């Protein structure tokens, strides 16, 4: 019998003992903690609840070479045509991006929900024009299609989190934006140095570099994560399904487990029932051989975390019948 893992993401919407217990009863086998929003040391309350419920699998999602904006005093409403400053004197963002971007560069924020274009770059900040508006919140993802931004595999905070991982009961580490085998080797060395060499490595494919390098690092990882949020920013969206199918086939051929994640039940952030397209998406991911599927914002911040997990589990299990 094929065994599937079902992951949720912990956040304010589900970080209560009763809610997590109901998600486990619905079939959840593991949970993800996104450390881009705070270190392990700041989440003892969440860890206590996770362990109290007895959730067997705990994944931490590192910062890695991912680009994000910094902390905002309050959400920022952006209208098309409006000016937005990124960097010094504006919205905090990585200095490496400020130095690399040039006028004309498109920047995608919050998994592509918002789009701005660089108008001026002075070395200290990027003056941008909003093309596709919306509400920008703290620590949201930032992508620069076609631009190479020099970033370390692991941040200082990542290294601190890895030191605590074993004691916190972490079973797997998700590394964002894997670019090649050296990223995996760097993480493996850091885990061993932290005395946590037994922890599994989940390599997130979120860029074209990751897609192209998959055969190179595939033998070094425990599981591949087809992370469609930023991966969908790296190519026209209509090409994403084909890319997912191709990645699935490569993993399947190599006998390496893979996970599919991002927006699987996105409508359930605010609706009690998913769309027909969403359940079809889950079914097809499992039919293509996925060994695990994950919910992110649906359980971390959505209004129906338990119901979302029920739909994820029931749909995925139906694909195996």
Coordinates of C-alpha atoms in Angstrom, one line a residue:
X1 CA 0.0 0.0 0.0
X2 CA 1.3 3.5 -0.9
X3 CA 1.7 5.7 2.2
X4 CA 1.0 9.4 1.7
X5 CA 2.1 12.2 4.0
X6 CA -0.3 15.1 4.6
X7 CA 1.2 18.3 5.9
X8 CA -0.4 21.5 7.1
X9 CA 1.4 24.8 8.0
X10 CA 1.1 26.1 11.5
X11 CA 0.0 29.7 12.0
X12 CA -2.4 31.8 13.9
X13 CA -5.4 30.1 12.3
X14 CA -4.6 26.6 13.7
X15 CA -2.2 27.1 16.5
X16 CA -4.6 25.8 19.2
X17 CA -4.6 22.4 20.7
X18 CA -8.1 21.5 19.7
X19 CA -7.7 22.7 16.1
X20 CA -4.5 20.8 15.5
X21 CA -6.0 17.7 17.1
X22 CA -9.0 17.9 14.7
X23 CA -6.6 18.3 11.8
X24 CA -4.7 15.1 12.9
X25 CA -8.1 13.3 13.2
X26 CA -8.8 14.4 9.6
X27 CA -5.6 12.7 8.5
X28 CA -2.8 15.2 8.9
X29 CA 0.5 13.4 9.5
X30 CA 3.0 16.3 9.7
X31 CA 3.2 20.1 10.0
X32 CA 5.5 22.8 8.6
X33 CA 6.8 25.8 10.4
X34 CA 7.8 28.7 8.2
X35 CA 10.9 30.2 9.8
X36 CA 10.9 33.2 7.4
X37 CA 8.4 34.7 9.9
X38 CA 10.4 34.1 13.0
X39 CA 13.1 31.7 14.5
X40 CA 12.5 28.4 16.3
X41 CA 13.5 30.1 19.6
X42 CA 10.5 32.4 19.3
X43 CA 8.0 29.6 18.8
X44 CA 8.2 27.5 21.9
X45 CA 4.4 27.9 22.3
X46 CA 3.8 26.4 18.9
X47 CA 6.3 23.6 19.5
X48 CA 4.7 22.7 22.8
X49 CA 1.3 22.4 21.1
X50 CA 2.7 20.3 18.2
X51 CA 4.3 17.9 20.6
X52 CA 1.3 17.8 22.9
X53 CA -0.9 16.7 20.0
X54 CA 1.7 14.1 19.0
X55 CA 2.2 15.2 15.4
X56 CA 4.9 12.8 14.1
X57 CA 6.5 14.9 11.4
X58 CA 7.8 18.5 12.0
X59 CA 9.3 20.3 9.0
X60 CA 11.1 23.6 9.3
X61 CA 11.2 25.8 6.2
X62 CA 14.4 27.8 6.3
X63 CA 15.1 31.3 4.8
X64 CA 17.9 30.1 2.6
X65 CA 18.6 32.1 -0.6
X66 CA 15.0 33.2 -0.8
X67 CA 14.3 36.9 -1.3
X68 CA 11.7 38.6 1.0
X69 CA 10.8 42.1 2.0
X70 CA 11.3 43.0 5.7
X71 CA 9.0 44.0 8.4
X72 CA 6.4 46.7 7.8
X73 CA 4.8 48.8 10.6
X74 CA 1.5 48.0 9.0
X75 CA 0.1 46.5 5.7
X76 CA 0.7 48.7 2.7
X77 CA -2.1 49.2 0.2
X78 CA -0.6 49.6 -3.3
X79 CA -2.5 51.0 -6.3
X80 CA -1.5 50.7 -10.0
X81 CA 0.6 53.6 -11.1
X82 CA 1.7 54.4 -7.5
X83 CA 5.4 54.8 -6.7
X84 CA 7.1 52.3 -4.3
X85 CA 10.5 52.6 -2.8
X86 CA 12.4 49.4 -2.0
X87 CA 15.5 49.7 0.2
X88 CA 16.9 52.6 2.1
X89 CA 14.1 54.9 3.2
X90 CA 11.4 52.6 1.9
X91 CA 10.2 49.1 2.2
X92 CA 13.0 47.0 3.6
X93 CA 14.5 44.4 1.1
X94 CA 17.7 42.5 0.6
X95 CA 20.7 44.7 -0.2
X96 CA 21.8 42.2 -2.8
X97 CA 18.6 42.8 -4.8
X98 CA 19.1 46.6 -4.6
X99 CA 22.6 46.2 -6.0
X100 CA 21.6 43.8 -8.8
X101 CA 18.4 45.2 -10.2
X102 CA 18.3 47.8 -13.0
X103 CA 15.6 50.0 -14.5
X104 CA 13.0 47.9 -16.3
X105 CA 13.3 44.9 -14.0
X106 CA 10.0 43.4 -13.0
X107 CA 9.6 42.4 -9.3
X108 CA 6.9 40.0 -8.1
X109 CA 5.7 40.3 -4.5
X110 CA 3.7 37.8 -2.4
X111 CA 3.9 34.9 -4.8
X112 CA 3.2 37.1 -7.7
X113 CA 0.0 38.7 -6.4
X114 CA 1.6 42.1 -6.7
X115 CA 3.9 43.3 -9.6
X116 CA 6.2 46.4 -9.6
X117 CA 8.7 47.6 -12.1
X118 CA 12.0 49.3 -11.3
X119 CA 12.1 52.8 -12.6
X120 CA 15.3 54.1 -11.0
X121 CA 18.2 52.4 -9.1
X122 CA 20.7 54.5 -7.2
X123 CA 22.6 51.8 -5.3
X124 CA 20.8 52.4 -2.0
X125 CA 17.2 51.8 -3.1
X126 CA 14.9 50.9 -6.0
X127 CA 12.3 53.4 -7.1
X128 CA 9.5 51.3 -8.5
X129 CA 6.1 51.8 -10.2
X130 CA 3.2 49.5 -9.2
X131 CA 1.8 47.6 -12.1
X132 CA -0.4 45.1 -10.3
X133 CA -1.6 46.4 -7.0
X134 CA -2.9 44.9 -3.8
X135 CA -2.1 44.8 -0.1
X136 CA 1.5 44.1 0.8
X137 CA 2.3 42.6 4.2
X138 CA 5.5 42.0 6.2
X139 CA 8.0 39.3 5.2
X140 CA 6.3 38.4 1.9
X141 CA 8.2 36.8 -0.9
X142 CA 10.0 38.8 -3.6
X143 CA 11.0 37.4 -7.0
X144 CA 13.1 39.0 -9.8
X145 CA 12.4 37.0 -12.9
X146 CA 15.6 36.6 -15.0
X147 CA 17.9 38.3 -12.5
X148 CA 20.6 36.5 -10.6
X149 CA 21.0 37.7 -7.1
X150 CA 24.0 36.6 -5.1
X151 CA 22.7 35.0 -1.8
X152 CA 24.2 32.5 0.6
X153 CA 22.7 29.0 0.9
X154 CA 22.0 29.5 4.7
X155 CA 21.5 32.8 6.6
X156 CA 22.9 33.3 10.1
X157 CA 19.4 32.8 11.5
X158 CA 19.2 29.5 9.5
X159 CA 22.4 28.2 11.2
X160 CA 21.0 29.2 14.6
X161 CA 17.7 27.3 13.8
X162 CA 19.6 24.2 12.8
X163 CA 21.5 24.2 16.1
X164 CA 18.1 24.0 17.8
X165 CA 16.4 21.6 15.4
X166 CA 17.3 18.3 17.0
X167 CA 16.2 19.4 20.5
X168 CA 13.0 20.7 19.1
X169 CA 12.0 17.4 17.5
X170 CA 12.4 18.5 13.9
X171 CA 12.3 15.6 11.4
X172 CA 12.8 17.5 8.2
X173 CA 14.4 20.7 6.8
X174 CA 13.1 22.4 3.8
X175 CA 15.7 24.4 1.8
X176 CA 14.2 27.1 -0.5
X177 CA 15.5 28.0 -3.9
X178 CA 17.9 25.1 -4.3
X179 CA 20.3 26.0 -7.1
X180 CA 22.5 22.9 -7.3
X181 CA 24.2 20.1 -5.4
X182 CA 26.5 22.4 -3.4
X183 CA 23.4 24.0 -1.7
X184 CA 22.4 20.5 -0.5
X185 CA 26.0 19.6 0.6
X186 CA 26.1 22.9 2.6
X187 CA 22.9 22.1 4.4
X188 CA 24.0 18.5 5.1
X189 CA 27.3 19.7 6.6
X190 CA 25.5 22.3 8.8
X191 CA 23.1 19.6 10.0
X192 CA 26.0 17.3 10.9
X193 CA 27.8 20.0 12.7
X194 CA 24.7 20.7 14.7
X195 CA 24.5 17.0 15.7
X196 CA 21.3 16.6 13.6
X197 CA 22.6 14.5 10.7
X198 CA 19.5 12.3 11.0
X199 CA 17.2 15.0 9.9
X200 CA 15.8 14.6 6.4
X201 CA 16.4 17.2 3.6
X202 CA 13.6 18.5 1.5
X203 CA 14.9 20.4 -1.6
X204 CA 12.4 23.1 -2.8
X205 CA 12.4 23.7 -6.5
X206 CA 11.4 27.4 -6.9
X207 CA 13.5 28.7 -9.8
X208 CA 14.6 27.7 -13.3
X209 CA 18.1 27.1 -11.8
X210 CA 16.5 24.5 -9.6
X211 CA 14.6 22.8 -12.4
X212 CA 17.8 22.6 -14.5
X213 CA 19.9 21.3 -11.6
X214 CA 17.5 18.6 -10.4
X215 CA 19.4 15.6 -11.9
X216 CA 22.6 17.0 -10.2
X217 CA 21.2 17.1 -6.6
X218 CA 18.5 14.5 -6.8
X219 CA 20.7 11.7 -5.3
X220 CA 21.6 13.9 -2.4
X221 CA 18.1 14.7 -1.0
X222 CA 15.5 12.8 0.9
X223 CA 12.5 14.4 -0.9
X224 CA 12.0 17.0 -3.6
X225 CA 9.4 19.8 -3.1
X226 CA 7.7 21.1 -6.2
X227 CA 7.0 24.6 -4.7
X228 CA 4.7 26.2 -7.2
X229 CA 4.5 29.7 -5.7
X230 CA 7.8 31.1 -6.7
X231 CA 8.3 28.5 -9.4
X232 CA 5.2 30.0 -11.0
X233 CA 6.9 33.4 -10.9
X234 CA 9.9 32.0 -12.8
X235 CA 7.9 31.2 -16.0
X236 CA 4.6 32.1 -17.6
X237 CA 1.9 30.5 -15.5
X238 CA 0.5 28.4 -18.4
X239 CA 3.9 26.6 -18.5
X240 CA 3.8 25.6 -14.9
X241 CA 1.6 22.5 -15.2
X242 CA 4.0 21.1 -17.8
X243 CA 7.0 21.8 -15.6
X244 CA 5.3 20.1 -12.6
X245 CA 4.6 17.0 -14.7
X246 CA 8.2 16.9 -16.0
X247 CA 9.6 17.3 -12.5
X248 CA 7.3 14.6 -11.2
X249 CA 8.4 12.2 -13.9
X250 CA 12.1 12.8 -13.2
X251 CA 11.6 12.1 -9.5
X252 CA 9.4 9.1 -10.2
X253 CA 12.0 7.6 -12.5
X254 CA 14.8 8.1 -10.0
X255 CA 12.7 6.6 -7.1
X256 CA 13.0 9.8 -5.1
X257 CA 9.8 10.9 -3.1
X258 CA 8.4 14.3 -4.0
X259 CA 5.9 16.7 -2.6
X260 CA 3.5 19.1 -4.3
X261 CA 2.7 22.4 -2.6
X262 CA 1.2 25.9 -2.9
X263 CA -2.4 27.0 -3.5
X264 CA -3.7 23.5 -3.5
X265 CA -6.9 24.7 -1.8
X266 CA -6.3 28.5 -1.9
X267 CA -10.0 29.4 -2.1
X268 CA -10.5 27.7 1.3
X269 CA -8.6 30.6 2.9
X270 CA -12.1 32.2 2.8
X271 CA -14.5 29.6 1.6
X272 CA -15.7 26.4 3.3
X273 CA -15.8 24.4 0.0
X274 CA -13.0 24.3 -2.5
X275 CA -13.3 24.7 -6.3
X276 CA -13.6 21.8 -8.6
X277 CA -10.2 22.8 -10.1
X278 CA -8.5 22.6 -6.7
X279 CA -9.6 19.1 -5.9
X280 CA -8.6 18.0 -9.4
X281 CA -5.2 19.5 -8.8
X282 CA -4.7 17.4 -5.7
X283 CA -6.0 14.3 -7.4
X284 CA -3.6 14.7 -10.3
X285 CA -0.6 15.4 -8.1
X286 CA -1.1 12.1 -6.3
X287 CA -1.9 10.3 -9.5
X288 CA 1.4 11.5 -10.9
X289 CA 3.2 9.9 -7.9
X290 CA 3.5 12.5 -5.2
X291 CA 4.4 11.0 -1.9
X292 CA 3.2 14.0 0.1
X293 CA 1.0 17.1 -0.3
X294 CA 1.0 20.2 1.8
X295 CA -1.3 23.1 2.7
X296 CA 0.3 26.5 3.5
X297 CA -1.8 29.6 3.9
X298 CA -5.0 27.5 4.0
X299 CA -4.1 26.2 7.5
X300 CA -1.8 29.0 8.7
X301 CA -4.1 31.9 8.1
X302 CA -7.3 30.6 6.5
X303 CA -10.8 30.5 8.0
X304 CA -11.3 26.8 7.5
X305 CA -8.0 24.9 8.5
X306 CA -9.7 21.7 9.6
X307 CA -12.1 21.5 6.6
X308 CA -9.2 22.2 4.2
X309 CA -7.2 19.3 5.7
X310 CA -10.2 17.0 5.3
X311 CA -10.6 17.9 1.6
X312 CA -6.8 17.4 1.0
X313 CA -6.8 14.0 2.6
X314 CA -10.0 12.7 1.2
X315 CA -9.1 13.8 -2.4
X316 CA -5.6 12.4 -2.2
X317 CA -6.7 9.1 -0.9
X318 CA -9.4 8.8 -3.6
X319 CA -6.6 9.1 -6.2
X320 CA -5.0 5.9 -4.8
X321 CA -8.2 3.8 -4.9

